[in-house]
Coordinates of C-alpha atoms and ligand atoms in Angstrom, one line a residue:
X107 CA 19.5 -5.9 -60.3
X108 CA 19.2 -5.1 -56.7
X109 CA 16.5 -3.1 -56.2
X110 CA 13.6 -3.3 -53.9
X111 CA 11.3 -3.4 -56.3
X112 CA 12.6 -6.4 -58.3
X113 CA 12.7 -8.4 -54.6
X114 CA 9.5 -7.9 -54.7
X115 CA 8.4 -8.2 -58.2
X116 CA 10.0 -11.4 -57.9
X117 CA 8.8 -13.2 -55.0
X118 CA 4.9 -12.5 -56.2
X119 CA 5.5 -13.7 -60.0
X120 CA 7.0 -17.0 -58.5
X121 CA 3.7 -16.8 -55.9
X122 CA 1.9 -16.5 -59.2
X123 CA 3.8 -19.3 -61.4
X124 CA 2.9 -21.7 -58.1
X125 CA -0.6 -21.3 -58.7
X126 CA 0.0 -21.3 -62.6
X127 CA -2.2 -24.3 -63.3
X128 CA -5.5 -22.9 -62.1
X129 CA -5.1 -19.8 -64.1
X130 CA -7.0 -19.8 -67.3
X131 CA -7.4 -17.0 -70.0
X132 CA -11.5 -16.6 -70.1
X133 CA -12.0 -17.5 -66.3
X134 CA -14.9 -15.3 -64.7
X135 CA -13.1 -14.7 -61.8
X136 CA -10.4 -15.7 -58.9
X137 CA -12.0 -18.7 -57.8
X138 CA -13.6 -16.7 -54.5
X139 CA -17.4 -16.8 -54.4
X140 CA -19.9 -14.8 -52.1
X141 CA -20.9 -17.0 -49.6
X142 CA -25.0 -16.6 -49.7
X143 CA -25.3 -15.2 -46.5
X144 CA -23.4 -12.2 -47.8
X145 CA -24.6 -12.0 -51.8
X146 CA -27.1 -13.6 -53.8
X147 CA -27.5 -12.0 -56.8
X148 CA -25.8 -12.4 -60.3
X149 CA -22.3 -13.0 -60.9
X150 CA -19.8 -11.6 -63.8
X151 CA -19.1 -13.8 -66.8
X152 CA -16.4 -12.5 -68.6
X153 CA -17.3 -11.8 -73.1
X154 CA -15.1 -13.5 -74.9
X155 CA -16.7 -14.5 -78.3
X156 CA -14.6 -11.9 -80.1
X157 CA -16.8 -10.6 -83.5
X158 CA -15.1 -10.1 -87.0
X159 CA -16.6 -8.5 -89.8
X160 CA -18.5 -6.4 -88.3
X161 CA -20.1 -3.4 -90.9
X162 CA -18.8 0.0 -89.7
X163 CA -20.9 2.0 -87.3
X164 CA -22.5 5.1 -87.2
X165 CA -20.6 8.1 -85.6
X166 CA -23.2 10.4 -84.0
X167 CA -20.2 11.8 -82.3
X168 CA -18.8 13.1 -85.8
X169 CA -22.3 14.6 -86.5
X170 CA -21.9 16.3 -83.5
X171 CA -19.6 18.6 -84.5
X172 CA -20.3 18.5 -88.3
X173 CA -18.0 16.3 -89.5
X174 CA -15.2 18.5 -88.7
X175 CA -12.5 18.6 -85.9
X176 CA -13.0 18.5 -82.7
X177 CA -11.8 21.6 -80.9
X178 CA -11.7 23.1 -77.4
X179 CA -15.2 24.7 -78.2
X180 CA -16.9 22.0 -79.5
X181 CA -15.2 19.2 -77.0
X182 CA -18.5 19.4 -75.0
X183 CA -21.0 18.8 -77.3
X184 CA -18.4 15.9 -78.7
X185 CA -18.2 14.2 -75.6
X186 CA -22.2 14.6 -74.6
X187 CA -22.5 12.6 -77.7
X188 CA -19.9 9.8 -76.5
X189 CA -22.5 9.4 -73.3
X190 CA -25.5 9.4 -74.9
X191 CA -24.2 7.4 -77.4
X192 CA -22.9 4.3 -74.8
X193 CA -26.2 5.2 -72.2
X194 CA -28.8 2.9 -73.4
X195 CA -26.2 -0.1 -72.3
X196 CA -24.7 0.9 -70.0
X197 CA -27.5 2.3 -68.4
X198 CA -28.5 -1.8 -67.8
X199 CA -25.0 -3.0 -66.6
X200 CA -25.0 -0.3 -63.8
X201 CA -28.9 -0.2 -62.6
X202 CA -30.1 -3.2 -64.3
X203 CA -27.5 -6.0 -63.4
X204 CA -29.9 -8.9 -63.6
X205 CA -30.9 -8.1 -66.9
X206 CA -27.2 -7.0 -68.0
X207 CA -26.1 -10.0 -70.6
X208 CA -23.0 -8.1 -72.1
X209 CA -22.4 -11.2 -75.7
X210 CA -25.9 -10.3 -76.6
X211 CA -26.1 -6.4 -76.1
X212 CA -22.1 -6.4 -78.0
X213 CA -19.6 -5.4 -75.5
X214 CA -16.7 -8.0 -74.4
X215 CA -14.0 -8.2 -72.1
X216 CA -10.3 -8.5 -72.1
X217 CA -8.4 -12.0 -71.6
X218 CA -6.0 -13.3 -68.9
X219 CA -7.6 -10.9 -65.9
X220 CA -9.8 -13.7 -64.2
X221 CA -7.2 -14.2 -62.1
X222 CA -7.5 -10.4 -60.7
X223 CA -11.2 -10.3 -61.2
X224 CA -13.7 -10.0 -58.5
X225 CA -16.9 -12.4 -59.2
X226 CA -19.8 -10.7 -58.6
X227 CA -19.1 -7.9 -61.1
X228 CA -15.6 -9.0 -62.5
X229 CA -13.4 -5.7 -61.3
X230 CA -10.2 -5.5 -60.3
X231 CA -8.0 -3.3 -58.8
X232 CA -6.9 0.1 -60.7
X233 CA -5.2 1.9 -57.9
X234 CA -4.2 0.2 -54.6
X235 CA -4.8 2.5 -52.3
X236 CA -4.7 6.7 -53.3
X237 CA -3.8 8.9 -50.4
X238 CA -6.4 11.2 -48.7
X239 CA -3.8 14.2 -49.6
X240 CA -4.9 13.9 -53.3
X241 CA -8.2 15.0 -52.4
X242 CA -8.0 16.9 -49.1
X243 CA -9.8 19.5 -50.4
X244 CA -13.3 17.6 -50.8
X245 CA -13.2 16.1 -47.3
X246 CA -11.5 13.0 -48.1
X247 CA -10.7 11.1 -44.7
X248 CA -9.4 7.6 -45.5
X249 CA -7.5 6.1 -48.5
X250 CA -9.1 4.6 -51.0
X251 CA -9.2 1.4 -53.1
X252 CA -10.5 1.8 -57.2
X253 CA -11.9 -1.0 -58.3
X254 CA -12.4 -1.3 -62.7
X255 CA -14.4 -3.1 -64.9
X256 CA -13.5 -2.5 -69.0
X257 CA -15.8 -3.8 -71.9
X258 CA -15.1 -2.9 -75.4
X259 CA -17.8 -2.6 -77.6
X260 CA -18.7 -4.7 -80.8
X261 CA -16.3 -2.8 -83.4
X262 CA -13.4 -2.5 -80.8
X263 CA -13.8 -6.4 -79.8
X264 CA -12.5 -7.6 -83.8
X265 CA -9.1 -6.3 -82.0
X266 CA -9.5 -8.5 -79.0
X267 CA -10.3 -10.8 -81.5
X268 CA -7.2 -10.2 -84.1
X269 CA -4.7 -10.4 -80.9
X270 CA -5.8 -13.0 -79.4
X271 CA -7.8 -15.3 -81.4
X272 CA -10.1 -17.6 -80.3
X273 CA -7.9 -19.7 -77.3
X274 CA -5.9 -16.3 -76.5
X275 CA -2.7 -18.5 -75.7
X276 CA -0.9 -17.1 -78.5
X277 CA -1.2 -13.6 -78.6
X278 CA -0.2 -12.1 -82.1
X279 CA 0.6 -8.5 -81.7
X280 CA 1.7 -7.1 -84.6
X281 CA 1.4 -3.5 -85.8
X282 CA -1.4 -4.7 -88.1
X283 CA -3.2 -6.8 -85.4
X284 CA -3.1 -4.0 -82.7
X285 CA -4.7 -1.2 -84.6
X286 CA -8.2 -0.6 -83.6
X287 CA -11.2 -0.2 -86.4
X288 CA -12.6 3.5 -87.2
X289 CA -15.7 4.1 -84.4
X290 CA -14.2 1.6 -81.9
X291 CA -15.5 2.6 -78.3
X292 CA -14.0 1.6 -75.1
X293 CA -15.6 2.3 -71.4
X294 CA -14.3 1.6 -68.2
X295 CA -16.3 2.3 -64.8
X296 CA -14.4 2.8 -62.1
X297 CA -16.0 2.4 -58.3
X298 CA -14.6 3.2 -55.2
X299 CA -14.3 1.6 -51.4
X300 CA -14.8 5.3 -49.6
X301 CA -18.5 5.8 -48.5
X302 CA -20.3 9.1 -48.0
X303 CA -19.3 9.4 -44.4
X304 CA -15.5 9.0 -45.5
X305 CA -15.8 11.2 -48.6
X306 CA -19.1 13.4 -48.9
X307 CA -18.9 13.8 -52.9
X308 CA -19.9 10.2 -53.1
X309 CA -23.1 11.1 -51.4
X310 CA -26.5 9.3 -53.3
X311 CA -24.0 7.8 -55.8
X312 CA -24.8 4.2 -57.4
X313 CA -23.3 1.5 -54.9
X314 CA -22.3 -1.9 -56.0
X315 CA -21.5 -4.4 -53.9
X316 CA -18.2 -6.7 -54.7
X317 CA -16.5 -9.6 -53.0
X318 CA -13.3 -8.0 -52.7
X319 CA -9.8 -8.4 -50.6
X320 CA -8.3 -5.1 -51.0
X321 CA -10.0 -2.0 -49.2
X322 CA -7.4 0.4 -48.1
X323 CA -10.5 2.3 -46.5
X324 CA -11.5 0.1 -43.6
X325 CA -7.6 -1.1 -43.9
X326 CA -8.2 -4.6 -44.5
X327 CA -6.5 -6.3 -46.9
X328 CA -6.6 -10.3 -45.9
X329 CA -10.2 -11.8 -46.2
X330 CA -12.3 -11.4 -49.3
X331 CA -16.0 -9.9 -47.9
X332 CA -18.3 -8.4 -49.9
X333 CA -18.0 -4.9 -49.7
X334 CA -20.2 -1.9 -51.3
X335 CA -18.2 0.3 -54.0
X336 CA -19.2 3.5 -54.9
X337 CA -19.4 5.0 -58.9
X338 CA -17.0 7.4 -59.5
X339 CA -15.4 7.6 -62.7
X340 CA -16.7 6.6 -66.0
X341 CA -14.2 6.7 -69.3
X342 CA -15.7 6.9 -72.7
X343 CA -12.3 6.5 -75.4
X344 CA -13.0 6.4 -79.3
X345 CA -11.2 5.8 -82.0
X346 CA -11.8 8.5 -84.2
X347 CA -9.1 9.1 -86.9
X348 CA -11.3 12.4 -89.0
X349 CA -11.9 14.4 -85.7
X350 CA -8.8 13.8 -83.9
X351 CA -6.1 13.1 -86.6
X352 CA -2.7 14.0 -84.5
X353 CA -3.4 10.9 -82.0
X354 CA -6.9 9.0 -84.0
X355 CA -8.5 9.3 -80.6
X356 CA -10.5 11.0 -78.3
X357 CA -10.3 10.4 -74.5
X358 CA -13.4 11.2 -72.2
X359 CA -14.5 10.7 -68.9
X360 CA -17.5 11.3 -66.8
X361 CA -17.4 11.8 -63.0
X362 CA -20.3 11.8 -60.1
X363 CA -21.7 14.7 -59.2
X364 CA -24.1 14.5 -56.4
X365 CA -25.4 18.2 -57.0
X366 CA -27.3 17.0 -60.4
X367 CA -30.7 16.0 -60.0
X368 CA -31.2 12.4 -61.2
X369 CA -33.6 12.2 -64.4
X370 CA -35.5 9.5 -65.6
X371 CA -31.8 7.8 -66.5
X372 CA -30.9 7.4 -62.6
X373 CA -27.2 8.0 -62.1
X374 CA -26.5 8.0 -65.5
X375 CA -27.9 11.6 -65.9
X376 CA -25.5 12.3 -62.8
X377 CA -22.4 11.4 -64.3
X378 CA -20.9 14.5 -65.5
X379 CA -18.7 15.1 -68.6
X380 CA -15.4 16.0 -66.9
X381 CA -13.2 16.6 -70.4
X382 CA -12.1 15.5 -73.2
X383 CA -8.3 15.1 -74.9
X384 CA -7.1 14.0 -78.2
X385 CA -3.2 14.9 -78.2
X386 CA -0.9 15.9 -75.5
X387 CA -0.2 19.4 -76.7
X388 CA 3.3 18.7 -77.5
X389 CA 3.9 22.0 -77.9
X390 CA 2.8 23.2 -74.3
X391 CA 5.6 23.2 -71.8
X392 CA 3.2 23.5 -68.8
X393 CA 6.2 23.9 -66.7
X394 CA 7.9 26.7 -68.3
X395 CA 4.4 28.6 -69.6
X396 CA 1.9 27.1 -67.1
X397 CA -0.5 30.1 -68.4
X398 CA -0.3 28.7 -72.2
X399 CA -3.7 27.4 -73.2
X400 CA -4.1 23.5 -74.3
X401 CA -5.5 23.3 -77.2
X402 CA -6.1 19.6 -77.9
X403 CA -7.8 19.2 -74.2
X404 CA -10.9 20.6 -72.8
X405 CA -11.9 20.5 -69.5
X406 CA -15.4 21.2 -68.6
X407 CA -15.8 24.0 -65.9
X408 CA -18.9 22.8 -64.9
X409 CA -17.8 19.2 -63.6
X410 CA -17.8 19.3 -59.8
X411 CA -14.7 20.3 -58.1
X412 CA -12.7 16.5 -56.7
X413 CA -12.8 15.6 -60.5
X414 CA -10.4 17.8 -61.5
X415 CA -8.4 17.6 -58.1
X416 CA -5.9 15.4 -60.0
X417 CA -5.7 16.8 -63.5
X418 CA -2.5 16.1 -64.8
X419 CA 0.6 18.2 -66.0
X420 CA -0.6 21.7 -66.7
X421 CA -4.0 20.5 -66.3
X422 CA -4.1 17.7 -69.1
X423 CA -7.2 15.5 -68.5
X424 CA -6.9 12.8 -66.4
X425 CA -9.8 11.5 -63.6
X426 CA -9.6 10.9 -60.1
X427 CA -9.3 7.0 -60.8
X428 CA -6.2 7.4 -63.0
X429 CA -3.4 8.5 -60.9
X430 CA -1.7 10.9 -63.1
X431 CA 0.1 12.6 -59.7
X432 CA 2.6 10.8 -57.8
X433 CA 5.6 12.1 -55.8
X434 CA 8.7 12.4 -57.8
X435 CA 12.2 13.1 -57.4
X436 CA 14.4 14.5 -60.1
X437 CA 17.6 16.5 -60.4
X438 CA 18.1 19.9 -61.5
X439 CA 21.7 21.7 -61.5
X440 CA 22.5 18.8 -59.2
X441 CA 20.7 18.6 -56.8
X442 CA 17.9 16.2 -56.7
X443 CA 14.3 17.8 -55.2
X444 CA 11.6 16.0 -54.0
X445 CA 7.9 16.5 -54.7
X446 CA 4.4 15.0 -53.2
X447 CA 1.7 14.8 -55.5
X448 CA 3.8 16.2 -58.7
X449 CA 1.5 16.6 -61.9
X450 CA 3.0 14.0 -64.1
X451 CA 0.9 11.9 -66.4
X452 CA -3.0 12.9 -68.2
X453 CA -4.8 10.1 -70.2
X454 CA -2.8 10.3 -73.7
X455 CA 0.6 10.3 -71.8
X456 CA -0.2 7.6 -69.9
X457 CA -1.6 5.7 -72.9
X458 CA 1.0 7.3 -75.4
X459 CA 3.1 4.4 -73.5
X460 CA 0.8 1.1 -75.0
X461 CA 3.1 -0.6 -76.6
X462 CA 4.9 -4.2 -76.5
X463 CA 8.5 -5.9 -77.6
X464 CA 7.8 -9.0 -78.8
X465 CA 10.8 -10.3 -79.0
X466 CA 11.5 -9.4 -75.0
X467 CA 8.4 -10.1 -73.4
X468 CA 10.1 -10.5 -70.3
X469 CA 10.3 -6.7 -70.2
X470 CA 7.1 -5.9 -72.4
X471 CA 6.5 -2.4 -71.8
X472 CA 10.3 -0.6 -72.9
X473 CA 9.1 2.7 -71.1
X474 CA 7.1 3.0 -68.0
X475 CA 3.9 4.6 -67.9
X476 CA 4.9 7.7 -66.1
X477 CA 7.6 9.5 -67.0
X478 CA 11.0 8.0 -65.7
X479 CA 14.6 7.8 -65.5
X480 CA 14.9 4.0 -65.2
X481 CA 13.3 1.0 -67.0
X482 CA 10.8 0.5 -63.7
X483 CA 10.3 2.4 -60.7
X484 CA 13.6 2.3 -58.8
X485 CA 15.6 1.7 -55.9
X486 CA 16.2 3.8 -52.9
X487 CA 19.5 5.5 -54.0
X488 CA 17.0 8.1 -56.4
X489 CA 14.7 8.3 -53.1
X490 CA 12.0 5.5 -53.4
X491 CA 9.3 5.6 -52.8
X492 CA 9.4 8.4 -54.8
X493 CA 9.8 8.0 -58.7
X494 CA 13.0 8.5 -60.7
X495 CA 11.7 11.5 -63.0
X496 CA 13.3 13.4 -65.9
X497 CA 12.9 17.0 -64.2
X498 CA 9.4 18.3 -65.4
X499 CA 9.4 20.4 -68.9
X500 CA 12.7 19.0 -70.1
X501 CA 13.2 17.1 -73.1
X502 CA 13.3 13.9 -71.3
X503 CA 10.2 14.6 -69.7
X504 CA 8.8 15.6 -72.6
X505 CA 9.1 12.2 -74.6
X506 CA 5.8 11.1 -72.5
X507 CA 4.1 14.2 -73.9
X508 CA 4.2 13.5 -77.6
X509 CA 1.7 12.9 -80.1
X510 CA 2.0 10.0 -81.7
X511 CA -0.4 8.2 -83.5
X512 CA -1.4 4.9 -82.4
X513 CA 1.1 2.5 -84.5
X514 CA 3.8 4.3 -84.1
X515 CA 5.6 2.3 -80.7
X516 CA 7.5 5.2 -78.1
X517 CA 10.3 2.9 -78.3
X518 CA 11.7 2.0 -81.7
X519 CA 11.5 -1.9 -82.0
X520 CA 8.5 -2.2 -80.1
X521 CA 4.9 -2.9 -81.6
X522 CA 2.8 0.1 -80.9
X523 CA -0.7 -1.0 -79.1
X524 CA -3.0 1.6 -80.0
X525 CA -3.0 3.4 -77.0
X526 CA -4.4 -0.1 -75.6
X527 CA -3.5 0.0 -71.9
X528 CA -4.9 -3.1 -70.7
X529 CA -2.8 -5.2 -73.6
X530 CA 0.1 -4.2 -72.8
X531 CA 0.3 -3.7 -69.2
X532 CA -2.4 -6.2 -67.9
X533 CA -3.2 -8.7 -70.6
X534 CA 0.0 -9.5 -72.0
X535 CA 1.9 -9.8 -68.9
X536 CA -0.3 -11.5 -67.2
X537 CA -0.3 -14.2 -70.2
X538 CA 3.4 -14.1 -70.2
X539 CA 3.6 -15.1 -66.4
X540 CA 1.2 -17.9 -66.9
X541 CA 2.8 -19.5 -70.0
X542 CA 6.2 -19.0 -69.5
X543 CA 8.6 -19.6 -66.3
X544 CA 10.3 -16.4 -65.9
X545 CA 9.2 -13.4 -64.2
X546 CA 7.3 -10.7 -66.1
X547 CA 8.6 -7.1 -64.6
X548 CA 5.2 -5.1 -65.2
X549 CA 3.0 -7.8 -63.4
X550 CA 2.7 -6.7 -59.7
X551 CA 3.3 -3.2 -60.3
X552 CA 0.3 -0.5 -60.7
X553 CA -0.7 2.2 -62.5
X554 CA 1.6 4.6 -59.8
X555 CA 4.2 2.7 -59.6
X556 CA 3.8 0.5 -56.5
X557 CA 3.4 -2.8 -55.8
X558 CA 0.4 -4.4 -56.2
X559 CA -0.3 -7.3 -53.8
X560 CA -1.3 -10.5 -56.3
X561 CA -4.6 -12.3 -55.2
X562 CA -3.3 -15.6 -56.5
X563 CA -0.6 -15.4 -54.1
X564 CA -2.5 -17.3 -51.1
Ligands
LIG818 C1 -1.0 7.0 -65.2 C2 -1.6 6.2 -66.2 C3 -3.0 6.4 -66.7 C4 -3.7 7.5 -66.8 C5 -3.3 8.9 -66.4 C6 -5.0 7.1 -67.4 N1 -5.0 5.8 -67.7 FE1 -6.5 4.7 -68.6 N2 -5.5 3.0 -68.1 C7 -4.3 2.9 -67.5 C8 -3.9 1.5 -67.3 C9 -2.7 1.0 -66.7 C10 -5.0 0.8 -67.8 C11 -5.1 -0.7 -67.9 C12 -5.3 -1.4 -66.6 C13 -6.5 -1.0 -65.9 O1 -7.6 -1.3 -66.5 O2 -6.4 -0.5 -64.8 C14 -6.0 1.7 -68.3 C15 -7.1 1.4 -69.0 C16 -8.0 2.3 -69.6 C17 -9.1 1.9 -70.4 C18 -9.5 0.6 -70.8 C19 -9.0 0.4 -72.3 C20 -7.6 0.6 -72.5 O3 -7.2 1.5 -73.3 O4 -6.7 0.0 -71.9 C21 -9.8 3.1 -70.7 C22 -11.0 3.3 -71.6 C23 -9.0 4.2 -70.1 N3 -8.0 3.7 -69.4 C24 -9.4 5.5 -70.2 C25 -8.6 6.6 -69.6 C26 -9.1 7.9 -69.6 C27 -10.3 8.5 -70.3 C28 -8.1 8.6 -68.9 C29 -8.1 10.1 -68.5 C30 -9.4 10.6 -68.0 C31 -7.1 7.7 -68.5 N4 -7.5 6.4 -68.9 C32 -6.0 8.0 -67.7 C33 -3.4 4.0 -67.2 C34 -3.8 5.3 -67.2

């Protein structure tokens, strides 16, 4: 292979295998502390004592809509119930921080990351730098750098636990081990390096500092400082097999709203439900009926207007963190087009793709997260930097909008992850890279496609 891409894939992994012997599954961080003069306050340790047996929870978020499905009209109330359900914790980790001990209160982390993580709060970078064109429309002046933190509750954490044991050095994924217990919850917070002068809709919104490297805002990307982050995005997913049988889960997220008055909850009662989705309307072609309602996504008309600025194809959920447009090129009758900012992902596509081939870990993930004609992102003669895409609405294409449930692999041969992102296209890798000598493809790539810059690299 010849493409840019693997050039550059290539020289960061080996980057990565030279500093291989100070990378460690459970470390808290990348070795980079706050100096004193710049942060005193706690740091992130990282959750690792996996449960097992752990009884079955309560679902209030069943008993929210009566034990039945959940449907565009009763999404809402569903998803309400998925916040208030999470708030009392999470409430403490984001306005509490001294006080947040995540072990006791039952919430852990994924292995492998420490490398990528920030220490005073143990983020990492979800998106590298999004373009101000994504959210022109809400006064967006400079690009911005996401930074994301994931826990997985108590019920969720016997998976962490069934994958990856108690040293996580061998991972068994298997389609038993993957599959995640009935009531499982999963959150991820996602802050951002725009402040209220660069983007007004973060205006009064929780800030929390991090000693971080990457900022595409003020453009530096050498020297870790300790920068503040701003809450944007908060994801609420649940697996939840009786309401949402087609896929077993139910994808939220919450966004910022500065025009909600904070309660007695702070920010919390500021983050906004901005939808819900639990399958990927397989039988929507948003392309050739973009009028045909969804009917296993709702969006909620009252979230504020930059959260659903990047919805994805034919307005499938997906939050402003989560990249689900990217310019494309594709062919039609021919001739190839190209297109900025194309509509081509929403949570469950994206996720749809969680799955791992164990017997070529050197690849991992068979199909890329987006919707593409090659294995990875590719090389210039298809137009990079734009990516290789089936032409929207045809039956390529539509292989990333299927419903499948989550042990069924997109890729026959592969062992399905549950729609477990992280596993398969942070954990895994990164544990591949470390224990092995060769190169694993996924590792300095992200979410959109482009490469990520590794931190262990200098
Ligand atoms: C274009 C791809 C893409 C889209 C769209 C997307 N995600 Fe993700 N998501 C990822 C990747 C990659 C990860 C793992 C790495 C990370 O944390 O950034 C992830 C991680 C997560 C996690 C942590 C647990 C897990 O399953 O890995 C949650 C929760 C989550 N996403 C929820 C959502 C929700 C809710 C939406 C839509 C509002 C969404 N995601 C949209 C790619 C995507």
């Amino acid at each position: 292979m010849t493409s840019t891409w693997f050039a550059l894939i290539a020289g960061s992994t080996l980057a990565l295998n030279a500093a291989a012997a100070t990378v460690t599954p459970f470390a808290d961080n990348n070795g980079a502390i706050p100096p004193a003069s710049e942060y005193k306050g706690p740091l992130f340790k990282l959750s690792h004592q996996y449960p097992s047996n752990v009884p079955a929870p309560a679902m209030p978020w069943r008993t929210a809509i009566n034990n039945g499905r959940i449907t565009t009209q009763n999404a809402g109330a569903y998803a309400q119930a998925l916040k208030d359900a999470v708030g009392k914790d999470m409430m403490v980790l984001l306005q509490d921080y001294a006080h947040w001990d995540a072990a006791q209160r039952g919430w852990y982390n994924e292995p492998w990351l420490g490398a990528k993580r920030e220490a005073i709060h143990g983020m990492y970078v979800g998106g590298s730098s999004l373009d101000t064109s994504l959210f022109a429309a809400s006064g967006l002046t400079k690009p911005i750098t996401t930074y994301v933190l994931t826990y997985y509750d108590k019920t969720a954490a016997q998976t962490l636990k069934n994958v990856w044991g108690t040293t996580a050095m061998t991972p068994a994924v298997t389609p038993r081990t993957t599959q995640f217990p009935e009531g499982s919850l999963i959150i991820k917070a996602a802050f951002i390096t725009a402040d209220p002068t660069v983007w007004p809709v973060m205006t009064g919104s929780l800030v929390w500092p991090a000693y971080i490297t990457t900022n595409a805002t003020t453009g530096e990307f050498a020297k870790p400082r300790v920068y503040s982050t701003y809450l944007m995005q908060f994801d609420i997913i649940v697996k939840d097999s009786a309401s949402a049988p087609d896929t077993g889960w139910v994808f939220s997220t919450l966004v910022y709203d500065r025009n909600v008055k904070p309660g007695a909850n702070g920010v919390w009662d500021q983050m906004v439900v901005l939808g819900a989705q639990w399958g990927n309307d397989p039988l929507v072609n948003s392309t050739k009926d973009p009028h045909m309602p969804l009917t296993q996504n709702w969006n909620n008309p009252a979230a504020p207007a930059y959260g659903g600025a990047t919805f994805g194809w034919g307005e499938r959920l997906s939050g402003p963190n989560d990249g689900a447009m990217n310019d494309i090129s594709f062919e039609t009758d021919g001739n190839r087009q190209y297109v900025k900012n194309a509509k081509d992902s929403s949570c469950m596509s994206c996720h749809s793709t969680a799955q791992w081939d164990v017997k070529n870990p050197k690849v991992g993930m068979q199909s890329f997260l987006l919707p593409l004609m090659t294995h990875l992102p590719s090389d210039s003669s298809t137009g990079s930097p734009y990516l290789n895409s089936p032409a929207p609405g045809s039956p390529d294409w539509q292989r990333w909008f299927q419903n499948r449930k989550g042990d069924v692999p997109m890729n026959a041969g592969s062992v399905a992850a549950d729609f477990d992102m992280v596993l398969t296209f942070k954990s895994l890798p990164l544990w591949y890279a470390a224990t092995s000598k060769t190169p694993q493809l996924l590792n300095a790539i992200d979410r959109t496609g482009k490469h990520v810059a590794d931190p262990t690299a200098k």
